[in-house]
CSV table of C-alpha atoms and ligand atoms in Angstrom, one decimal:
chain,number,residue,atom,x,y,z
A,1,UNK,CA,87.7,45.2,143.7
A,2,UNK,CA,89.3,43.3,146.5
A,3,UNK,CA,92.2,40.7,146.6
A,4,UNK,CA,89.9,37.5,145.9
A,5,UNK,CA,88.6,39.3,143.0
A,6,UNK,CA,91.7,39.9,141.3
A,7,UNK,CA,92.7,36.4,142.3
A,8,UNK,CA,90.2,34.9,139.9
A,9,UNK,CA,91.2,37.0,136.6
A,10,UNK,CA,93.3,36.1,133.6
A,11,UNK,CA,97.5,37.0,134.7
A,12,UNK,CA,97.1,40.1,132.1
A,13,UNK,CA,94.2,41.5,134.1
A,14,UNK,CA,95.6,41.1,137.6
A,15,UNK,CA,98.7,43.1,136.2
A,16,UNK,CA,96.4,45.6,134.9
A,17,UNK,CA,94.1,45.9,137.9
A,18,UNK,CA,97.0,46.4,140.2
A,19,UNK,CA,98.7,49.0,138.4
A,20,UNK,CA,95.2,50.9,138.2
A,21,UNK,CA,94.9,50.4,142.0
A,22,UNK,CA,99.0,51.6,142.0
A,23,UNK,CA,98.1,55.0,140.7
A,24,UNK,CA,95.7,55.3,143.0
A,25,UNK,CA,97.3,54.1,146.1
A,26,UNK,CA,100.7,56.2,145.2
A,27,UNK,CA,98.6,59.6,144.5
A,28,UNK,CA,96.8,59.1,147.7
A,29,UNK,CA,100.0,59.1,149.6
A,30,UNK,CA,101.8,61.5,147.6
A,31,UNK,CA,99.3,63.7,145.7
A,32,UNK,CA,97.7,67.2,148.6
A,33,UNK,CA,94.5,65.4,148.1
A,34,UNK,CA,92.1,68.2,146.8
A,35,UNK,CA,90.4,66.3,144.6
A,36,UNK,CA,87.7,63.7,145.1
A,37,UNK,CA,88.1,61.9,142.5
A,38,UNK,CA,86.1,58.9,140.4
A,39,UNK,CA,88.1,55.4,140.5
A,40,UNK,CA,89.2,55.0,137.0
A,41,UNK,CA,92.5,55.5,135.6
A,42,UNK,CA,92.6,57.2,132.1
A,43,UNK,CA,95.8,56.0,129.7
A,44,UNK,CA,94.6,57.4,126.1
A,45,UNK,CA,92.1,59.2,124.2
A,46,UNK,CA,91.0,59.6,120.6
A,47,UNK,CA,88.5,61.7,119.5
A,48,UNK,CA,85.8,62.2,122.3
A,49,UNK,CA,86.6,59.2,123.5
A,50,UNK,CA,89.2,58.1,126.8
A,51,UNK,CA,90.1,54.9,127.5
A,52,UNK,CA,90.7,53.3,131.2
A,53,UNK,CA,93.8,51.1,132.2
A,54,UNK,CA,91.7,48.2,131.0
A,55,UNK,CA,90.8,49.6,127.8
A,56,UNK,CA,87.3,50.4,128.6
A,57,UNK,CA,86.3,53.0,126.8
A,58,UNK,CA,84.0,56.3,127.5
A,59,UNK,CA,82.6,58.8,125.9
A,60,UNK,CA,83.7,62.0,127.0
A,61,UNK,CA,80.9,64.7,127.7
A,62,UNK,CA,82.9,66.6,130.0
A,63,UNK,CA,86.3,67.3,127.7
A,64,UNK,CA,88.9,67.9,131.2
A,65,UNK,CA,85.8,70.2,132.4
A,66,UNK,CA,85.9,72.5,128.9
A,67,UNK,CA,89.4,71.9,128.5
A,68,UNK,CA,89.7,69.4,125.8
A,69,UNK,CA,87.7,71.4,123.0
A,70,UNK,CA,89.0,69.5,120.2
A,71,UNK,CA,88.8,66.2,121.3
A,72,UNK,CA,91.9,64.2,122.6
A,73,UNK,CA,94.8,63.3,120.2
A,74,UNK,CA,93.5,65.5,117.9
A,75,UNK,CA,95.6,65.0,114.8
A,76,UNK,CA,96.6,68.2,113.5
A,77,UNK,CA,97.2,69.6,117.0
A,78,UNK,CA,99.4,66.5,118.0
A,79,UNK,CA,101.4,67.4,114.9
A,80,UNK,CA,101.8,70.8,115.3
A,81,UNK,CA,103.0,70.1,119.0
A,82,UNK,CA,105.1,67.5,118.4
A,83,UNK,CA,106.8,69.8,115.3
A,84,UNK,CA,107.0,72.8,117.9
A,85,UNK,CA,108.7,70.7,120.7
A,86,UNK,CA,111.4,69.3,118.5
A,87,UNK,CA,111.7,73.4,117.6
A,88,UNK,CA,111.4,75.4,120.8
A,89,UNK,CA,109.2,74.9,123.2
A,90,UNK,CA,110.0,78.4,126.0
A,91,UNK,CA,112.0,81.2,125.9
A,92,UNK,CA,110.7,82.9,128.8
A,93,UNK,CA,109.3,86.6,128.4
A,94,UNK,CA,113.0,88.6,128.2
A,95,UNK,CA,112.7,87.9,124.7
A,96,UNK,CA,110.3,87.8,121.7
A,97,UNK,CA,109.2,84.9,120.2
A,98,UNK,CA,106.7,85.0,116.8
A,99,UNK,CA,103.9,83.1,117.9
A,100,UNK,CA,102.1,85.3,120.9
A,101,UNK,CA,101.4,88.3,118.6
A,102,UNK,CA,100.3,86.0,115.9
A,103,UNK,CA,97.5,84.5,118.5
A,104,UNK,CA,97.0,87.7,120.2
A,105,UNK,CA,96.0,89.7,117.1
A,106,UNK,CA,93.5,86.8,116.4
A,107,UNK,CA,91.9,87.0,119.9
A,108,UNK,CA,91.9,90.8,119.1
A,109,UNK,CA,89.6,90.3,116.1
A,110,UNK,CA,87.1,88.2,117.4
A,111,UNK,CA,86.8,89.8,120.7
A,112,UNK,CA,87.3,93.4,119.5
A,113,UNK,CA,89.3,94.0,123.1
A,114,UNK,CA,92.8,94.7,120.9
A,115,UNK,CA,95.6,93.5,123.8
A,116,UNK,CA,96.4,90.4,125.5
A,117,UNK,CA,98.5,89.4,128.3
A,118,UNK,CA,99.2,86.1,128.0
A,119,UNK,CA,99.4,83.7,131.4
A,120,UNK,CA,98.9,79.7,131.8
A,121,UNK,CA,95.4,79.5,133.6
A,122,UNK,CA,92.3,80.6,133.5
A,123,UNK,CA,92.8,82.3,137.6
A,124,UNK,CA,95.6,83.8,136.2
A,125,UNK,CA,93.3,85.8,133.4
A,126,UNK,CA,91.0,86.7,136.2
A,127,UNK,CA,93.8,88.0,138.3
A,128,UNK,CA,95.3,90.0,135.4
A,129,UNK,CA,91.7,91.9,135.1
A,130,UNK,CA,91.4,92.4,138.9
A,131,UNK,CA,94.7,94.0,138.7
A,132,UNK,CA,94.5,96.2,135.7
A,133,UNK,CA,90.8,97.0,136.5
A,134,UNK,CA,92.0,98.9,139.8
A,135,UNK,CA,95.5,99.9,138.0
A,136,UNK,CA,93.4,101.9,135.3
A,137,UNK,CA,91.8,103.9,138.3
A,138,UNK,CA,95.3,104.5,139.8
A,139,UNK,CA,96.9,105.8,136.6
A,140,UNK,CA,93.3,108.2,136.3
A,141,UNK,CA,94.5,109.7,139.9
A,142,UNK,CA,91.3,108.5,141.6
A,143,UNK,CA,91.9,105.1,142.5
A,144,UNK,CA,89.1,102.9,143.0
A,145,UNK,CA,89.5,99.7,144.6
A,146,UNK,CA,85.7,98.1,144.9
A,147,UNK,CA,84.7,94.9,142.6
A,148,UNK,CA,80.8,93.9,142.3
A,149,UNK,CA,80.1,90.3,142.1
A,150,UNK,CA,77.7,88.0,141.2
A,151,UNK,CA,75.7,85.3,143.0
A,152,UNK,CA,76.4,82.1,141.8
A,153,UNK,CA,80.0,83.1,140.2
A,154,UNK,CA,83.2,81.1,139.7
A,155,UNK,CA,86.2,82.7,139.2
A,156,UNK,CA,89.2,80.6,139.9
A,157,UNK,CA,90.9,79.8,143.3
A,158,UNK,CA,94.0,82.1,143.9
A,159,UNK,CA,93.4,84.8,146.2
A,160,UNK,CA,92.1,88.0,144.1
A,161,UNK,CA,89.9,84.9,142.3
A,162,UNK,CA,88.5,83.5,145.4
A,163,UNK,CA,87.5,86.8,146.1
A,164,UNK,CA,85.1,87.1,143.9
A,165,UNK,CA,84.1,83.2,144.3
A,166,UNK,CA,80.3,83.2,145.3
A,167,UNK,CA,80.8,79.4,147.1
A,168,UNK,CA,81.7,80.0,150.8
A,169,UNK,CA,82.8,76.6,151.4
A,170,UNK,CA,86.1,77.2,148.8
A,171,UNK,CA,86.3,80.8,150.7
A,172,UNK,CA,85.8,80.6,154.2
A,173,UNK,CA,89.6,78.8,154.9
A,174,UNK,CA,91.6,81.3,153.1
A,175,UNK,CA,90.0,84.2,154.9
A,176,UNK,CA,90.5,87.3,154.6
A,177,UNK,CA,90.3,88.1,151.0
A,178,UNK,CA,90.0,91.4,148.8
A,179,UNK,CA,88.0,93.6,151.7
A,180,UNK,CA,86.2,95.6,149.1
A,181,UNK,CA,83.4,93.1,146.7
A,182,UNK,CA,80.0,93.2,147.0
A,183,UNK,CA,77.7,90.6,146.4
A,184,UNK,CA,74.6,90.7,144.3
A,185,UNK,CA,72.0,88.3,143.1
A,186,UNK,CA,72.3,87.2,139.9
A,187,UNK,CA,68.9,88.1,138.5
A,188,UNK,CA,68.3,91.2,140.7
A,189,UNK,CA,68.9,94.4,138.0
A,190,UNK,CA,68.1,96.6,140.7
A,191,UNK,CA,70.2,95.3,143.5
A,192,UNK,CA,73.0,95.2,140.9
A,193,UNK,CA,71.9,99.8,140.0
A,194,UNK,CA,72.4,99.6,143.7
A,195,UNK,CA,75.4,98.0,144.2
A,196,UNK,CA,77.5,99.7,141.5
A,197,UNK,CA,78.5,103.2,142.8
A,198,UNK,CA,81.6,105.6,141.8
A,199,UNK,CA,84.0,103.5,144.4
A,200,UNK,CA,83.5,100.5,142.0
A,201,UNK,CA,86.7,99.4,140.1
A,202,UNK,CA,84.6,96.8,138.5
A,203,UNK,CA,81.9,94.8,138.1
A,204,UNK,CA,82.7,91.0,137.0
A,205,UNK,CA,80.1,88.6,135.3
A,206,UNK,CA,80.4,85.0,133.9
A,207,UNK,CA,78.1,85.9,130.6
A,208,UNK,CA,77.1,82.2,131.4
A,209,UNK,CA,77.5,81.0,134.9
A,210,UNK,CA,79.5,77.9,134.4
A,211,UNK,CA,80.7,76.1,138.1
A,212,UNK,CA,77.5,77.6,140.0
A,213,UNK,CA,74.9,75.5,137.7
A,214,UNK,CA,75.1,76.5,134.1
A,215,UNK,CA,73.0,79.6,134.3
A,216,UNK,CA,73.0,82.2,131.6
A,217,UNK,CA,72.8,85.8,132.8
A,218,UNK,CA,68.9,87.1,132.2
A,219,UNK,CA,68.8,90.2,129.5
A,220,UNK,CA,67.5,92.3,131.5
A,221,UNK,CA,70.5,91.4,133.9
A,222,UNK,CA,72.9,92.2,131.4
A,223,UNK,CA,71.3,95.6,130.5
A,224,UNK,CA,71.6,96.5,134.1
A,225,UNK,CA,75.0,95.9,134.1
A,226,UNK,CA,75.7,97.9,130.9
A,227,UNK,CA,73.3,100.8,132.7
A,228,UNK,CA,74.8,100.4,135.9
A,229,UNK,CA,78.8,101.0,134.1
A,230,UNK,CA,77.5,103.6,132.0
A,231,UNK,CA,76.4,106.0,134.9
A,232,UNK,CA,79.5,105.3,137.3
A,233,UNK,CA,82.6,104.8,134.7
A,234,UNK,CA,82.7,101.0,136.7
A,235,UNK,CA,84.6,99.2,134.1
A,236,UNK,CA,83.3,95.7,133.2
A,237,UNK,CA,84.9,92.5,133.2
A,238,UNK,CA,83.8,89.5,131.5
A,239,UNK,CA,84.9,86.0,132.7
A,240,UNK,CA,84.6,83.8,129.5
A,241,UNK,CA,87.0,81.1,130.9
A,242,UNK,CA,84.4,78.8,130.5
A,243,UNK,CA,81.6,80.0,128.2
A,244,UNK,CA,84.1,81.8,125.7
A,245,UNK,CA,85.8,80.6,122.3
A,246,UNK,CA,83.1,79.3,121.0
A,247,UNK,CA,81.7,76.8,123.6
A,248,UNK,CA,77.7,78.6,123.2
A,249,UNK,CA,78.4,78.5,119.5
A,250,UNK,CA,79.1,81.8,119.5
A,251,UNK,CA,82.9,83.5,120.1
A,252,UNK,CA,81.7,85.2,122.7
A,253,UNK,CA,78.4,84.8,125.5
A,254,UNK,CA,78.8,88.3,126.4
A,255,UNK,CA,78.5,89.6,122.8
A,256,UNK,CA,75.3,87.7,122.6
A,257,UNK,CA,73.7,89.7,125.6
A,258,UNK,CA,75.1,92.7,123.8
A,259,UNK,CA,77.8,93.6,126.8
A,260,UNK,CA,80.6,95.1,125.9
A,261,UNK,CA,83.5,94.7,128.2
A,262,UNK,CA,86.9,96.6,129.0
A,263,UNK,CA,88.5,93.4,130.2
A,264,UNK,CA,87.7,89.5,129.1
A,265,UNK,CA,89.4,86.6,131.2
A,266,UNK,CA,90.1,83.7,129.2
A,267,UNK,CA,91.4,80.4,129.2
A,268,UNK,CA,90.5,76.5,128.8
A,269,UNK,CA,88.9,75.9,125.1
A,270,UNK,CA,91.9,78.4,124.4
A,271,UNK,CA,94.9,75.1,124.2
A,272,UNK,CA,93.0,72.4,123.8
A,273,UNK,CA,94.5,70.8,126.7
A,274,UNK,CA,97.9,72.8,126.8
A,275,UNK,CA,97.8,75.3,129.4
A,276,UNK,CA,97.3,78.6,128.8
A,277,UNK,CA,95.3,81.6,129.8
A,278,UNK,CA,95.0,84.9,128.5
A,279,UNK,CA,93.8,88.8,129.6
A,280,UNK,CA,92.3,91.2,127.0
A,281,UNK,CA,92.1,94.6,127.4
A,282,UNK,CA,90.7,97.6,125.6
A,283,UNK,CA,93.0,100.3,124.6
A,284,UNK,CA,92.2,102.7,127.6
A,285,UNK,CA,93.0,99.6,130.0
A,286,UNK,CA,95.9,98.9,128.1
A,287,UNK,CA,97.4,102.6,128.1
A,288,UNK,CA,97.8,102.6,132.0
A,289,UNK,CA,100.5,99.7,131.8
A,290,UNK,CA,103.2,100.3,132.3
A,291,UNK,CA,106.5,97.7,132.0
A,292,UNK,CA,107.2,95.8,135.7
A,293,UNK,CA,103.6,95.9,136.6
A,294,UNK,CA,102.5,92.4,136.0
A,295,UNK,CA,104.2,88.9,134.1
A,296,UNK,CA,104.6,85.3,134.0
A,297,UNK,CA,107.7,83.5,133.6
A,298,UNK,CA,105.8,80.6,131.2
A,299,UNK,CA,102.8,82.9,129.9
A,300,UNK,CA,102.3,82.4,126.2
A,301,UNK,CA,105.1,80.5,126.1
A,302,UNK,CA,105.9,78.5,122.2
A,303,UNK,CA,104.4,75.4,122.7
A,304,UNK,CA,101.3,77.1,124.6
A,305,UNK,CA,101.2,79.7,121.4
A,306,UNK,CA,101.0,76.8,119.3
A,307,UNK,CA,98.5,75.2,120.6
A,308,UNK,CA,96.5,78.5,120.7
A,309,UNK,CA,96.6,78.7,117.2
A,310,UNK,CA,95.8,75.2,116.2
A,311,UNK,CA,92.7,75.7,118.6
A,312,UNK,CA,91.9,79.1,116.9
A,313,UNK,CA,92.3,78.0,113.2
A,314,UNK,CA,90.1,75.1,113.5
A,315,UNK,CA,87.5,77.1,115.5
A,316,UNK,CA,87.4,80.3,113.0
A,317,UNK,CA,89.2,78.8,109.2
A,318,UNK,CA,87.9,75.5,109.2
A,319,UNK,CA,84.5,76.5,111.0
A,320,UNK,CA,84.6,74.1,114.1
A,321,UNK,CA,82.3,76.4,115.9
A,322,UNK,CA,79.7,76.4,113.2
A,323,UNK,CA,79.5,72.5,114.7
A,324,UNK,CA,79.3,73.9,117.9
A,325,UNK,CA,76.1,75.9,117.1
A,326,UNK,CA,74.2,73.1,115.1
A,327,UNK,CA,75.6,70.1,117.2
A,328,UNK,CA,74.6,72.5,120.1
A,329,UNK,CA,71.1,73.0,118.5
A,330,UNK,CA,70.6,68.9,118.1
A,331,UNK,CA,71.9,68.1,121.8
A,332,UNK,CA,69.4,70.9,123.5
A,333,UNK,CA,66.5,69.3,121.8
A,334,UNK,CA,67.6,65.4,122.8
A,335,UNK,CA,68.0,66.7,126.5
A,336,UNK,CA,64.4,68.6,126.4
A,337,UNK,CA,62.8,65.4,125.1
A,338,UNK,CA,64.5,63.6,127.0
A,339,UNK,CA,64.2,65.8,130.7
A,340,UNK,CA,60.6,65.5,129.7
A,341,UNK,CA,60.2,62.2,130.8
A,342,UNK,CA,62.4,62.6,134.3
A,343,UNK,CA,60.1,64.5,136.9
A,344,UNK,CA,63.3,64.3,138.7
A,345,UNK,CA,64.4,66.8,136.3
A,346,UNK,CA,63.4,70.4,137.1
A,347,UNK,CA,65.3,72.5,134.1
A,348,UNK,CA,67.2,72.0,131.4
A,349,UNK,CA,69.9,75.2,131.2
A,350,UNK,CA,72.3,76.1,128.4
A,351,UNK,CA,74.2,77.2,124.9
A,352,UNK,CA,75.9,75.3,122.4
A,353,UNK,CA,77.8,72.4,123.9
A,354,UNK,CA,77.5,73.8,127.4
A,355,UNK,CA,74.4,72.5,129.3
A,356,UNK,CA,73.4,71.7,133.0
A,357,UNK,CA,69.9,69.6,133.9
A,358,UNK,CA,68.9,70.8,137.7
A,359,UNK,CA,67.6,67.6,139.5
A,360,UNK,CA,65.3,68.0,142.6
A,361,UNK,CA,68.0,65.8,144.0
A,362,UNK,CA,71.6,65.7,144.5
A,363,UNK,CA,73.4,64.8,141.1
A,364,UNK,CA,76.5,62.6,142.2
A,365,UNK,CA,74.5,59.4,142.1
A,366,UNK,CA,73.9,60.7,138.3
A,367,UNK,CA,77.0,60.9,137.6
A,368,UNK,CA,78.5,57.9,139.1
A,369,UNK,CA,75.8,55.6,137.1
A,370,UNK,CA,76.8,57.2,134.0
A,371,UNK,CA,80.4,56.6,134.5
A,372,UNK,CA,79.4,53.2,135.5
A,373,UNK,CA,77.7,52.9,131.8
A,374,UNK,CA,81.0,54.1,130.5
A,375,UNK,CA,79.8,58.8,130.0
A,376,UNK,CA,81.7,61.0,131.3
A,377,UNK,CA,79.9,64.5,132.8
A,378,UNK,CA,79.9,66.1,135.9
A,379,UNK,CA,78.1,67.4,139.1
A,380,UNK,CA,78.2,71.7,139.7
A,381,UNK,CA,76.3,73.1,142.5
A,382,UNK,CA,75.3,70.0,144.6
A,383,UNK,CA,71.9,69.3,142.0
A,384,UNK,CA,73.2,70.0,138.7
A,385,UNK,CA,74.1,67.4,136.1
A,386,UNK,CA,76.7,69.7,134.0
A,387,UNK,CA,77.9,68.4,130.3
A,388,UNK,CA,80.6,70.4,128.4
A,389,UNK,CA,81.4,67.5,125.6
A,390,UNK,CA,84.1,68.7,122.7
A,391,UNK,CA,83.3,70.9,120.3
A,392,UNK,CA,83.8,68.1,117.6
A,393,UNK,CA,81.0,66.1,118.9
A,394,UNK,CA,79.0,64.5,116.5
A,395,UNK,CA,75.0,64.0,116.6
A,396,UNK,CA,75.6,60.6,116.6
A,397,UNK,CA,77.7,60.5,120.0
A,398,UNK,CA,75.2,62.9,121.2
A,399,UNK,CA,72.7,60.0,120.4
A,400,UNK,CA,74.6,57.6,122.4
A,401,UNK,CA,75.4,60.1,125.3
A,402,UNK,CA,71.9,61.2,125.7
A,403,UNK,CA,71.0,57.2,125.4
A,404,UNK,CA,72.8,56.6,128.8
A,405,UNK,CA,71.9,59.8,130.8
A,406,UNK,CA,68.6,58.8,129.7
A,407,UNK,CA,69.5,55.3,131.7
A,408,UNK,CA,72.1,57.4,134.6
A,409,UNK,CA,68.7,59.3,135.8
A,410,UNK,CA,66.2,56.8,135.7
A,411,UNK,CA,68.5,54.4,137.8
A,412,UNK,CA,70.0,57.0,140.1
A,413,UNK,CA,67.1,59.7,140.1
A,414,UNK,CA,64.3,57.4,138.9
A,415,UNK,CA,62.0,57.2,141.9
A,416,UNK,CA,60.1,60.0,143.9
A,417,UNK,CA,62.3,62.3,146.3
B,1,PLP,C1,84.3,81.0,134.7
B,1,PLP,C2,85.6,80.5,135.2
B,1,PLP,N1,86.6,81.4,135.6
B,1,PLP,C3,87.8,81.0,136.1
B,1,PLP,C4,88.1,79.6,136.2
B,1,PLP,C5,89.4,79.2,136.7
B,1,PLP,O1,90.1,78.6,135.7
B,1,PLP,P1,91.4,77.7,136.1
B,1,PLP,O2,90.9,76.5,136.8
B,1,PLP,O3,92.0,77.4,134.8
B,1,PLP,O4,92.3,78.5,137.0
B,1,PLP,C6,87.1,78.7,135.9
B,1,PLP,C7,87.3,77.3,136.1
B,1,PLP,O5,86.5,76.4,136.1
B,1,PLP,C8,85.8,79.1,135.4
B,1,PLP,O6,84.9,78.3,135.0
């Protein structure tokens, strides 16, 4: 929009226009600019849908990338915060507070892994595994420092993270990182037997690959991984940060491939846009603690707790994820039908609400048109067109959503590469 433009619009508009192009201007100057971010300005949200400055709305098939799993402004939650902040909100971790056993004993049920260290982001999670994978070797008396990675994997961005980041472009500036992970191809069982040797602390999996394209771990990958632990004591940890708490309609992705995990990372579905992160850990992991070795001045603070919960009981008590699965079951067929007619589509990948559709081109111009048509998704991986809507959605915004990526890809992607 340049200056004539704005010149030419109602007194109202102009004001809104240039407070839109404010936030922008003021973040560029003020803001470490990290992000590269899509023009539009986002004020409120109801539902699964946001509105822009203008009041344009969209419909969100990307929920803050996983983040925002009940929708925005969801009733109950806004209550239940709101109630909490007007209470207590942080106490720090010198003193006990009654909501972070209340959410940890529920995480403990439905992923069987009975503790939980509490912590604000899903890197933190992943860093509280790293650490207390090599801490249980220390308290055996034969430490073990080695971590076996995937291919493909995301894990977050702080440094024991990063480590174990597949994408060289997000580690090649912070270098050097952890000296001891080894990289293995994520459908290569053997290479994975090979890899994982009595030096390995750990070996870390996304159950479903999330950043690096949306790709679900093979069976017969998983088994090797469960093989491979078995015959070295490598313990396993399981980053469900993005594929856990009931985005593939199921609690848990590793469950599904039957791996059984001695540490689980967790983190955005987990507040519903509040930020908090959590670490569970087996009993055995658990017993080599001991107090000073790791904390968080805000982890599982109140308000965090609270949201936890919320999140928790609608997933479990009032059975959101049961919309997960069928909503999931109605949006994988709409995509298949619909990928059928894009030969610019080469694979449709997925559970639940979590799906990616690999172009044989790059997938920004996809993305961009669908904003343009007012649906939000993303790009992972340079060619993959990644959705992660709420878990509230409905069949008839999936309807709607498909409707326009249906429209993003024959605009974008519609002719021969
Ligand atoms: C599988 C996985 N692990 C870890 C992270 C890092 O989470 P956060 O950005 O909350 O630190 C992400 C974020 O996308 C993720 O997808």
């Amino acid at each position: 929009m340049n200056e004539a433009m704005v010149e030419t619009v109602s007194g109202a508009m102009v004001e809104k226009m240039t407070t839109a192009t404010n936030v922008m201007a003021v973040e560029r100057e003020h803001v470490l600019q990290v992000y590269r971010r899509a023009p539009v300005v986002f004020e409120r949200g109801r539902g699964c849908r946001l509105f822009d400055a203008d009041g344009r709305g969209y419909l969100d098939f990307i929920s803050g990338v996983g983040v925002a799993s009940l929708g925005h402004a969801h009733p109950r939650l806004a209550a239940a915060l709101s109630e909490q902040a007007s209470t207590l909100m942080h106490t720090s971790n010198l003193f006990y507070h009654p909501l972070q056993g209340e959410v940890a004993s529920r995480l403990a049920a439905l992923s069987g892994l009975p503790r939980t260290f509490f912590c604000n982001s899903g890197t933190e999670a992943v860093e509280a595994c790293l650490k207390f994978a090599r801490r249980y070797w220390f308290a055996q008396g034969t430490p073990r420092s080695g971590f076996v990675a995937l291919e493909h994997s995301f894990h977050g961005r702080t440094i024991g993270s990063l480590s174990v980041t597949w994408d060289e472009h997000y580690r090649t500036p912070f270098a050097p990182l952890l000296a001891d992970v080894q990289w293995v191809p994520n459908d290569d069982p053997d290479a994975l037997l090979r890899a994982v040797t009595s030096t390995t602390a750990a070996v870390i999996a996304e159950p479903l690959q999330g950043e690096g394209g949306v790709r679900p771990l093979s069976q017969s990958m998983a088994d090797a991984i469960t093989r491979a632990c078995a015959s070295t004591g490598a313990l396993l940890i399981a980053d469900e940060v993005q594929s856990g708490l009931g985005r593939t309609g199921r609690p848990f992705y590793s469950a599904a491939l039957g791996l059984k995990p001695d540490l689980m990372a967790l983190g955005k579905a987990l507040g519903a846009g509040v930020p908090i992160g959590a670490a569970q850990f087996s009993e055995r992991i658990a017993t080599a603690a001991a107090f000073g070795d790791h904390g968080s001045t805000y982890g599982g603070n109140l308000l965090a707790c609270r949201a936890a919960l919320v999140f928790l009981e609608e997933l479990i008590d009032r059975n959101v994820i049961g919309n997960v699965a069928s909503a999931g079951a109605y949006l994988e067929q709409a995509l298949r039908q619909m990928a059928a007619r894009h030969p610019a589509v080469r694979d449709v990948r997925g559970a639940g609400l979590i799906w990616g559709l690999e172009l044989d081109r790059p997938a920004a111009p996809v993305v961009e048109e669908a904003l343009n048509l007012g649906l939000l998704i993303n790009r992972t991986a340079e060619t993959v067109v990644r959705l992660l809507p709420p878990f509230i959605i409905t069949s008839t915004d999936i309807d709607e959503a498909v409707g326009l990526l249906d429209k993003a890809i024959a605009t974008a992607a519609g002719g021969a590469q």
